[in-house]
Structures are given as C-alpha cells and as structure tokens.
CSV table of C-alpha atoms in Angstrom, one decimal:
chain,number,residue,atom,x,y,z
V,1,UNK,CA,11.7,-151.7,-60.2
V,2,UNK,CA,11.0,-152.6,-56.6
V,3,UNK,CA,11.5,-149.8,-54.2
V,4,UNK,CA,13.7,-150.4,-51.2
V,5,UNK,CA,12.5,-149.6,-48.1
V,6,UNK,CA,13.5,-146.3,-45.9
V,7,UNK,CA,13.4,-144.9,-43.0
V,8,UNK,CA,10.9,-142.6,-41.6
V,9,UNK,CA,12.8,-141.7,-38.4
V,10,UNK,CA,9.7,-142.8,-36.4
V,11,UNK,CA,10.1,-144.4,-32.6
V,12,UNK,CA,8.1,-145.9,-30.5
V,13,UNK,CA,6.3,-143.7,-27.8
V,14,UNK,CA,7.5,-145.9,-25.4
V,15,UNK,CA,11.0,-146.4,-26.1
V,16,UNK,CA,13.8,-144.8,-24.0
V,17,UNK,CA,14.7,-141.1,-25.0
V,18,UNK,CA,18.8,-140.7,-25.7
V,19,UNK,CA,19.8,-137.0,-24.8
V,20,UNK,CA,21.7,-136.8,-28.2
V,21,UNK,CA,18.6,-136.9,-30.2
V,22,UNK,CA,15.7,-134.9,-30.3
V,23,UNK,CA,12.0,-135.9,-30.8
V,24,UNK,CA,8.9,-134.2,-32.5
V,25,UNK,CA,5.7,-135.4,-33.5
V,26,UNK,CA,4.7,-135.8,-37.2
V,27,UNK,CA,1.5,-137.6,-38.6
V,28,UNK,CA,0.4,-139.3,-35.1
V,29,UNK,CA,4.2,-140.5,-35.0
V,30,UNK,CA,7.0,-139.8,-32.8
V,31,UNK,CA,10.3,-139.2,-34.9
V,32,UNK,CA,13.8,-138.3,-33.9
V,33,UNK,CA,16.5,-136.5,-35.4
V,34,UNK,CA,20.1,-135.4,-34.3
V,35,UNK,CA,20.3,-132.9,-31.3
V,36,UNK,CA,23.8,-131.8,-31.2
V,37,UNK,CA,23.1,-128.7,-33.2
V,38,UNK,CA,21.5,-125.7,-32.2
V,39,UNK,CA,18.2,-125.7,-34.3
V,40,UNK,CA,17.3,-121.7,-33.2
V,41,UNK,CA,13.5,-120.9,-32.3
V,42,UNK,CA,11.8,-121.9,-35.2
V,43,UNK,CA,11.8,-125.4,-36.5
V,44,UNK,CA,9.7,-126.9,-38.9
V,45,UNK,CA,10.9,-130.2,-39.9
V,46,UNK,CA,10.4,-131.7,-43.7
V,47,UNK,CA,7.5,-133.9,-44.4
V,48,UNK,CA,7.6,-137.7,-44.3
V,49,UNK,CA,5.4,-139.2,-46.9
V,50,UNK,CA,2.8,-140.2,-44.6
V,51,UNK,CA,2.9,-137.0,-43.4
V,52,UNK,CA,1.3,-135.6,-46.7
V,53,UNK,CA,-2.1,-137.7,-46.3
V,54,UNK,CA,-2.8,-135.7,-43.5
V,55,UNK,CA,-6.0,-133.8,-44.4
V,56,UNK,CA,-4.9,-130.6,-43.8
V,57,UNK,CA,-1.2,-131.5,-45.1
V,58,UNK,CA,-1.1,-128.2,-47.9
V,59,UNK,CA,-1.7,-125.6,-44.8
V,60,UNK,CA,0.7,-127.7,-42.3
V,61,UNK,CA,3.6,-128.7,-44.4
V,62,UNK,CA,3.4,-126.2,-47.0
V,63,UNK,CA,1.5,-123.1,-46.4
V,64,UNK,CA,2.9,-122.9,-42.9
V,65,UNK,CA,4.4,-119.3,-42.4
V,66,UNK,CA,2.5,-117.8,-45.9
V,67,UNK,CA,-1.0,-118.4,-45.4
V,68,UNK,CA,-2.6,-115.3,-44.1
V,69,UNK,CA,-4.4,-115.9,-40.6
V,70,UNK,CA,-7.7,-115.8,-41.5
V,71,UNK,CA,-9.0,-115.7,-45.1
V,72,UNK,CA,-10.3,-111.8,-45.8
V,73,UNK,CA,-10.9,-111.8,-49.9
V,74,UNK,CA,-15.0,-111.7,-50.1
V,75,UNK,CA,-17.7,-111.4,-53.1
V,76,UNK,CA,-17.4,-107.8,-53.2
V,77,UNK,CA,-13.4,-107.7,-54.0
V,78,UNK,CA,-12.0,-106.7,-57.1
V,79,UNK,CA,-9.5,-109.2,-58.0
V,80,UNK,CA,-6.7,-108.6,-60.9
V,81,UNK,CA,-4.9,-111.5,-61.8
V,82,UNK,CA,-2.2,-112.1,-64.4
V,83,UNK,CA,1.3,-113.3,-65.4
V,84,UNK,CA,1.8,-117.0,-66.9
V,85,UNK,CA,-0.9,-119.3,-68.4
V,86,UNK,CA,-1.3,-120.5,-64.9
V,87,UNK,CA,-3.2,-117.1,-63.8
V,88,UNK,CA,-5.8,-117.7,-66.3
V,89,UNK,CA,-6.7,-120.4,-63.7
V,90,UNK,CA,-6.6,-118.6,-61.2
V,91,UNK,CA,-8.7,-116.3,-62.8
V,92,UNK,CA,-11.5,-118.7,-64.0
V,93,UNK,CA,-11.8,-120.7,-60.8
V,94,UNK,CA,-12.9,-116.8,-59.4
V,95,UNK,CA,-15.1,-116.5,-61.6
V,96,UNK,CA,-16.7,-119.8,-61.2
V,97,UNK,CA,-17.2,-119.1,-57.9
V,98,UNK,CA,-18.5,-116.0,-58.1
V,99,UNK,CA,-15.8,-113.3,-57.4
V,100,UNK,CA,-15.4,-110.3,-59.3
V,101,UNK,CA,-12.2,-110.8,-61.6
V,102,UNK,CA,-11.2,-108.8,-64.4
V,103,UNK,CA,-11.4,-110.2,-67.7
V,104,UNK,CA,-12.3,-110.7,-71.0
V,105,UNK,CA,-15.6,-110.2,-70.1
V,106,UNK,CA,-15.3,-106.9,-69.9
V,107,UNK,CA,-15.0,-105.8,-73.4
V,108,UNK,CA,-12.0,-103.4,-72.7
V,109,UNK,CA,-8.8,-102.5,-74.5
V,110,UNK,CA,-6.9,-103.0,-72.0
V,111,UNK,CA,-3.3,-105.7,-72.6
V,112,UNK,CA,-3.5,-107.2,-68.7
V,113,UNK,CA,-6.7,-108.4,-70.1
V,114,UNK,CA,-6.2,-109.2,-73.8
V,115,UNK,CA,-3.1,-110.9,-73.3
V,116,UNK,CA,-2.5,-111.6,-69.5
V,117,UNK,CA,-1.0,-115.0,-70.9
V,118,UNK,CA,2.3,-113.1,-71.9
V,119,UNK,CA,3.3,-110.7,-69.2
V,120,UNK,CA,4.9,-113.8,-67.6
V,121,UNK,CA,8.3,-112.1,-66.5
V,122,UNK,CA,9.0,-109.9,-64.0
V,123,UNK,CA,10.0,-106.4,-65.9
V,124,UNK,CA,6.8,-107.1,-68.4
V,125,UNK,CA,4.8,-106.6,-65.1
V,126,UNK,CA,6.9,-104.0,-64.2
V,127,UNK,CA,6.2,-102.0,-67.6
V,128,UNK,CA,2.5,-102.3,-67.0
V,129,UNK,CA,2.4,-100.4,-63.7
V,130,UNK,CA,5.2,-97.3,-65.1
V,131,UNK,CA,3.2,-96.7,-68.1
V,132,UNK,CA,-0.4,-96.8,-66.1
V,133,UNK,CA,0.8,-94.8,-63.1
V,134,UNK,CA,3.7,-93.2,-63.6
V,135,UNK,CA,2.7,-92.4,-67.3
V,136,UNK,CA,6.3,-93.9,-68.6
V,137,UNK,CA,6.3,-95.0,-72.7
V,138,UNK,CA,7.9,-97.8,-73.9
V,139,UNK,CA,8.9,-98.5,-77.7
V,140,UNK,CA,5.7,-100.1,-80.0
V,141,UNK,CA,7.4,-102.6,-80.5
V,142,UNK,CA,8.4,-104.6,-77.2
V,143,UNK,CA,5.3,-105.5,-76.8
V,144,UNK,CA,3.6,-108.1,-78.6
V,145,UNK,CA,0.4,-110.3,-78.7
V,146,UNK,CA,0.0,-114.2,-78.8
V,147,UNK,CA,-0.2,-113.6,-82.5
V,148,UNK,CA,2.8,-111.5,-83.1
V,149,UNK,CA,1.0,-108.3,-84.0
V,150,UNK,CA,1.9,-105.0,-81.2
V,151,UNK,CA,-0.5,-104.7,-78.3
V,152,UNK,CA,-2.1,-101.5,-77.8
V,153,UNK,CA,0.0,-98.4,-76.5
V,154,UNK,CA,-2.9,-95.9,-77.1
V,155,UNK,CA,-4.3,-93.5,-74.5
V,156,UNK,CA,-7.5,-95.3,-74.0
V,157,UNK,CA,-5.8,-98.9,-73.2
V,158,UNK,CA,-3.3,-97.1,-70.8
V,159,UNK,CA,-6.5,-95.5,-68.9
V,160,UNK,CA,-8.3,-98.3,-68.9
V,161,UNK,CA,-5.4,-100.3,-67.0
V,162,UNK,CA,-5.3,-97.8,-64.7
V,163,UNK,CA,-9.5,-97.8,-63.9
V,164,UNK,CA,-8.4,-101.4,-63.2
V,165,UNK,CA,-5.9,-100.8,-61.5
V,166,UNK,CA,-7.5,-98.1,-59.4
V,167,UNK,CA,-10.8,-100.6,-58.5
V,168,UNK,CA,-8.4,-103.7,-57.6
V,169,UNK,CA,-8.5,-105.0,-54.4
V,170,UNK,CA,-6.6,-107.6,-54.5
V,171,UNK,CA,-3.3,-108.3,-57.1
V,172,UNK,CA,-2.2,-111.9,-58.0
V,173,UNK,CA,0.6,-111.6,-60.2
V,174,UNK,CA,2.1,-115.3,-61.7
V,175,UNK,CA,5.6,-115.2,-62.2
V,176,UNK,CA,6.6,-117.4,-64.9
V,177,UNK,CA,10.2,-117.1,-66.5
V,178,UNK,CA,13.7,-115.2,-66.3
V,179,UNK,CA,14.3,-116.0,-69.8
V,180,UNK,CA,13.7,-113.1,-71.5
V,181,UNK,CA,14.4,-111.1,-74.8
V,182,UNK,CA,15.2,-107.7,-75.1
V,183,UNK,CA,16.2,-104.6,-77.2
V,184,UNK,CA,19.6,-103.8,-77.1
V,185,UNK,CA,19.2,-100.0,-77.6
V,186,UNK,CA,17.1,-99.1,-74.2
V,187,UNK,CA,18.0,-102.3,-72.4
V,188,UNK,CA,14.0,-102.8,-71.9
V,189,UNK,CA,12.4,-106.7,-72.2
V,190,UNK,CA,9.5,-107.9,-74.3
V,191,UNK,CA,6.8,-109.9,-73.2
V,192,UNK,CA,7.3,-112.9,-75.3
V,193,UNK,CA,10.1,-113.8,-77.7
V,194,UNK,CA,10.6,-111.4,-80.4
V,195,UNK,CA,8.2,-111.7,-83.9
V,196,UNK,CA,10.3,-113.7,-87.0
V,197,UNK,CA,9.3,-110.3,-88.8
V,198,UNK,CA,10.9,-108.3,-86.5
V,199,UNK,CA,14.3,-110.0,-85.4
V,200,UNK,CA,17.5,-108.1,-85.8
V,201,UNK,CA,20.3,-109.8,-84.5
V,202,UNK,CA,22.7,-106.6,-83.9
V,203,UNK,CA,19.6,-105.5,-81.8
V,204,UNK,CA,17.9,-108.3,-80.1
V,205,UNK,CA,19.4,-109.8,-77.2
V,206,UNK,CA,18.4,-112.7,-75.4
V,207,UNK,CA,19.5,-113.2,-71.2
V,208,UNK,CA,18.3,-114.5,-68.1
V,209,UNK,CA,17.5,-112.3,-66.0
V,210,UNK,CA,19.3,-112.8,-62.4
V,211,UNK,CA,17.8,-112.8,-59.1
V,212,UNK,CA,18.8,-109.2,-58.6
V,213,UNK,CA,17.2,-107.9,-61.5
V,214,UNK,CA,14.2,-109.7,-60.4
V,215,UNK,CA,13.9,-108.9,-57.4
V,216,UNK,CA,14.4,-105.6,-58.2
V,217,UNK,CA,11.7,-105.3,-60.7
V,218,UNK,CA,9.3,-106.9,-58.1
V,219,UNK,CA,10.2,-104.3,-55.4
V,220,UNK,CA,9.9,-101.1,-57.8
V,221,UNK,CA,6.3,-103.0,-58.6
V,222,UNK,CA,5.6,-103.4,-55.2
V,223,UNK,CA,6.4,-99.9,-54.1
V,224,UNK,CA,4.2,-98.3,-57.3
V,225,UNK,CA,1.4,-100.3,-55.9
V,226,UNK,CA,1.6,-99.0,-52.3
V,227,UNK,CA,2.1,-95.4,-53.5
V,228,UNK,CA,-0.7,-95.6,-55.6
V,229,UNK,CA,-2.7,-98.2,-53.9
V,230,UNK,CA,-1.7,-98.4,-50.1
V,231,UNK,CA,-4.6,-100.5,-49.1
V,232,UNK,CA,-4.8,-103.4,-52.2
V,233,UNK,CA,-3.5,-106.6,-51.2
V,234,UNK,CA,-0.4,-108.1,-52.9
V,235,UNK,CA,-0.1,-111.7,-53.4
V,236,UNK,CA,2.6,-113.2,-55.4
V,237,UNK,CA,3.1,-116.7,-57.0
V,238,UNK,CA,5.4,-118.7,-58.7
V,239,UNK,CA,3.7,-120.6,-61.6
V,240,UNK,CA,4.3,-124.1,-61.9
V,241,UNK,CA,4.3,-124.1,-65.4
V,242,UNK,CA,7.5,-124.9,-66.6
V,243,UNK,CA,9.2,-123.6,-69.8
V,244,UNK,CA,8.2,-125.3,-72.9
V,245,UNK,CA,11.6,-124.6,-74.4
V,246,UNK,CA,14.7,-122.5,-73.4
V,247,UNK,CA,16.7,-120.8,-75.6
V,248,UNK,CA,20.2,-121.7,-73.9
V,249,UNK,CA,22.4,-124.2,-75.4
V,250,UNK,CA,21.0,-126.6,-72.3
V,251,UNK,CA,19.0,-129.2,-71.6
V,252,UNK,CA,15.5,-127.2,-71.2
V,253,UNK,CA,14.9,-129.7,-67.8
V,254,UNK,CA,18.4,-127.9,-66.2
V,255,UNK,CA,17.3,-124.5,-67.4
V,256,UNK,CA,14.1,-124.3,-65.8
V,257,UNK,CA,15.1,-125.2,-62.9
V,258,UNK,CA,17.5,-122.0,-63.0
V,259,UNK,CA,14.6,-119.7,-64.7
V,260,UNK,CA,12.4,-120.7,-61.5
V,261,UNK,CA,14.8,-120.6,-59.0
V,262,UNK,CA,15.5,-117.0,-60.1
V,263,UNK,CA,12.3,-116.0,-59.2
V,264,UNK,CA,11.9,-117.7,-56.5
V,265,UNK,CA,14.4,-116.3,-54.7
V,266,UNK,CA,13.7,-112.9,-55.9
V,267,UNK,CA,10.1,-113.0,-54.2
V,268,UNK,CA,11.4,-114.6,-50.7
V,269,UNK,CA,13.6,-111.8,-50.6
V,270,UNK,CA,10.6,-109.2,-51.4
V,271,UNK,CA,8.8,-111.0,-48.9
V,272,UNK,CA,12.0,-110.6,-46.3
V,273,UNK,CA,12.2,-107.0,-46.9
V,274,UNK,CA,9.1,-105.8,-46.8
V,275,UNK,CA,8.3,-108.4,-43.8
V,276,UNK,CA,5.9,-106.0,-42.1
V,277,UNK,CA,3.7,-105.3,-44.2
V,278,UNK,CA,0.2,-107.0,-43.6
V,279,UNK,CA,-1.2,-107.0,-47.1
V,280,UNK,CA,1.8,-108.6,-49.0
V,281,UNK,CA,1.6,-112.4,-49.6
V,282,UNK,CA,3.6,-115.4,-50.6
V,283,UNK,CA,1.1,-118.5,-52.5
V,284,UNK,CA,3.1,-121.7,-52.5
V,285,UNK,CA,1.5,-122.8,-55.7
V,286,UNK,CA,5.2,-123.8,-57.4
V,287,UNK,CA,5.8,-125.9,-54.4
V,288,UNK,CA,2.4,-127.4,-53.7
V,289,UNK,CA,3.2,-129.1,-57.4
V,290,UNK,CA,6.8,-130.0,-57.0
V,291,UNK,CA,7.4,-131.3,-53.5
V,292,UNK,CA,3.3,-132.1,-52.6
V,293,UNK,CA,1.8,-133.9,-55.3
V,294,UNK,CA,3.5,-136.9,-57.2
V,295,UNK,CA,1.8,-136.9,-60.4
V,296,UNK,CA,1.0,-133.3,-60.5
V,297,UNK,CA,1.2,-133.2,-64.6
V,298,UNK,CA,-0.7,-134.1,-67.7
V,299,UNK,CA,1.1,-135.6,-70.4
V,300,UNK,CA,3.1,-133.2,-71.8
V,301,UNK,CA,4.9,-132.8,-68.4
V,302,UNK,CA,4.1,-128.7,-68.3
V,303,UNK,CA,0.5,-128.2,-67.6
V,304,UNK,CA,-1.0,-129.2,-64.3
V,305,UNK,CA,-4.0,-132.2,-64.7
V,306,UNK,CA,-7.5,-130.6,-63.9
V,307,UNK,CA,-7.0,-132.3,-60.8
V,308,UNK,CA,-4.0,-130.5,-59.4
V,309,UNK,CA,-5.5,-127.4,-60.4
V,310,UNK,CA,-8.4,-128.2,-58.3
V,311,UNK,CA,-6.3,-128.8,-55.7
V,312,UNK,CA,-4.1,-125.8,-55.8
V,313,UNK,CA,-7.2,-123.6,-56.0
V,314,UNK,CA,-9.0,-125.2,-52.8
V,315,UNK,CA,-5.6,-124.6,-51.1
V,316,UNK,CA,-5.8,-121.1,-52.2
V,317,UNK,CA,-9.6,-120.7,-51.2
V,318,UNK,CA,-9.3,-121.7,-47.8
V,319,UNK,CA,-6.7,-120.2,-47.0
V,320,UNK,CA,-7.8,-116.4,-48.9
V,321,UNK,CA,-11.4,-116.7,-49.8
V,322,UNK,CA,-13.9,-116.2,-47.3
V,323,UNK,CA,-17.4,-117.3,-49.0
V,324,UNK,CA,-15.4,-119.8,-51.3
C-alpha cells in the first residue's frame, strides 16, 4: 500500500512568524505548533521521523531526563543483573566487555544466578531481597526452576545471595510481567506459572497484578536496598520482551499491552517519589524498541534481532559505562 504523505510541521526559516503558533527547532528544521496553551517550563516535543536519524537521536529523544549526567559504572564495579530473559543480555554484553557481572560463572548456589530468567515480576524480586536481608521464608514451593523442580531455599543459597548482594555495586533489575500466579493461602506469587504436578485449583490463583501492587513491591525493594546498601546504584528497566502467552480470556496483543503498562507506571512513580535520590535510575530500554526502532523484532515478534540488542546496549554504554 502506498503511504500518503504527512506533515512534519516544518516552516521555512524565513517565513513570517504568526503570534498564535510557536516555533522550535528539531532535526536542523524549524517546526511550529499551536501556542494558545500554556506549555509550563519544560517542553520537550515528540520526535518527527527524521528526527530519529539524528546520530545521537536515543540520548535526545529518548533518554532525555533518565540518562545520568556523566556515565560512572567502571571495570572495577560489581554489577547484579536479573529479571526477564532480556537481563541475560544485559548481562552477557558486560561480560563481553569486560565488567564484573555475576553469573553462572561463578559456580554458586545461588537462584538470582541459576535462574535469573524467571524472577521476571515485581514481588519475585521482592522475595529475593526479604529472604537475603531481612531473613523472611517463603513456602518451598512458590518457587520454581525453568524445569519445574523447587529452587533452592537452603541456608547456603540464602548467604550466598546476600555475599552478592553485599559486593554489588550496581543493581539492574528487568521487569517483565504483572501476570502472575499465586497461592491462595498466604497471598504470596511464584516466579513462573505453577508446575502441572503441582496445580490445585481451590489454591492456585491467577491475577494481574495492578500498578499499586507494583509499585509497592518496587518501593519496599528499593528501600531494603538503601537500608542495607545506601551507596549501590539502582537502575530499573522495563523489558521489551513481550508475553509469549497470557492467561486472560484476551487477545495476548491487548494483554501485554496492560501487563507493561503496569509496570511501567509503577516505576515512573518510584522514580517520582524517590526524585532525589542520585543513585536511582530509569533505562528506557521498553521504549527505545517500541517508539525508536521500526523493525525492532525477530520473527517471532517477542525477542529483539541481534541488532536491536546491540543497539539498546550501546545506548546503555554510553550513557552508564565509562571504559565501554
């Protein structure tokens, strides 16, 4: 289908100003828009397509506002990143380049490592940081590995979370979903879906979670990590993964966009509330995907091409990594 042509709200430098518009430059262009309202102190206008070739288009258009002023993470950082599938890039890219990144490498019994892949929601990360600080248990059976069989709850895997957790200097956590499964008896979510084996309907329930529950899990998170760890840095995500199936009776297109938008708004308002605080970050990742790139996925419409993560993770470098 041909595409129509639109407007890009560009005039010429020349051309007489009226005083019902206002005018800004974008991409070497002068554009105009509608002046009659009030537009406060701080505008930033949306990106016209040409806009987005600019060379420096991720920092300017999408990054504005969340990248940190100068990038500070260096070589000798301990890094600890997990949540969706899309922090096991995160985490090899590191590595790759040479940063110190907790992983599989390091031969521990320890379930951020052995199965970072599933702590994808936000009470799952939540669980991690009670039990290794605040020495809180949690039933056998909520958690679960990619195969089905429990993860670890012994002594030795809690400690060895929290000698991570001690040395980190940085934490990346990848939000994923807000679909979640849970146990009807103590109200507390699983990593994953629940086992075949295991299912009980009478106590098994499935939900999404709302904003307020998320957001409230990420702030209880947030605030274990500065009481324990007032110095580490805090940089949150949104994968841009989305679900490979939902469990409503929906299309799984309309509930992702739902699942996302959960979280989403559950870490702007973390990042609203705890505005002042110098070592907490926002990583545009979701949006660098959805509203930057145009073919951002492989085939199966979920995972990002090699490409796209490439791009993602020089975004992040620049703007984070200082001997990237």
């Amino acid at each position: 289908m041909k595409k129509k042509p639109t407007k890009d709200f560009a005039v010429d430098e020349g051309a007489k100003e009226s005083p019902s518009l206002i005018y800004y430059q974008m991409a070497g262009k002068k554009r105009r828009a509608h002046g009659t309202w009030y537009r406060g102190e701080s505008t930033n206008f949306h990106p016209m397509r040409d806009s987005l070739a600019e060379p420096d288009a991720v920092a300017k258009y999408v990054g504005a506002g969340w990248f940190p002023k100068d990038a500070f993470i260096d070589k000798n950082s301990y890094i600890t990143a997990f949540g969706s599938c899309f922090a096991q890039e995160v985490t090899k890219y590191l590595k790759q380049n040479g940063y110190r990144v907790f992983g599989d490498d390091l031969n521990l019994e320890a379930n951020i490592i052995r199965s970072g892949e599933g702590i994808v929601n936000s009470a799952a990360m939540l669980q991690q940081f009670q039990w290794a600080f605040e020495l809180k248990r949690f039933g056998d059976d909520i958690w679960h590995l990619e195969d089905g069989e429990e993860a670890s709850s012994s002594e030795e895997a809690r400690m060895n979370i929290r000698r991570i957790f001690d040395k980190t200097d940085v934490f990346v956590f990848t939000l994923g979903l807000s679909e979640v499964w849970y146990d009807k008896e103590d109200g507390e979510v699983f990593w994953r879906a629940v086992p075949n084996r295991l299912f009980d309907e009478k106590r098994h329930g499935f939900k999404v979670m709302s904003v307020e529950e998320n957001r409230s899990n990420l702030i209880e998170l947030f605030k274990i990590i500065r009481k324990f760890r007032p110095e580490a840095t805090v940089i949150f995500t949104l994968s841009p993964v989305p679900l490979a199936a939902t469990f409503r009776p929906v299309s799984c297109i309309t509930a992702n966009s739902v699942s996302k938008a959960s979280l989403r708004v559950a870490i702007d308002e973390v990042m609203r509330e705890f505005a002042t605080d110098a070592n907490l970050f926002y990583f545009p990742s979701y949006e660098i995907v959805t509203s930057y790139l145009d073919d951002a996925m492989g085939v199966d419409l979920r995972h990002p091409r090699p490409e796209t993560v490439d791009l993602i993770m020089q975004a992040f470098q620049n703007a984070f990594l200082i001997d990237g």
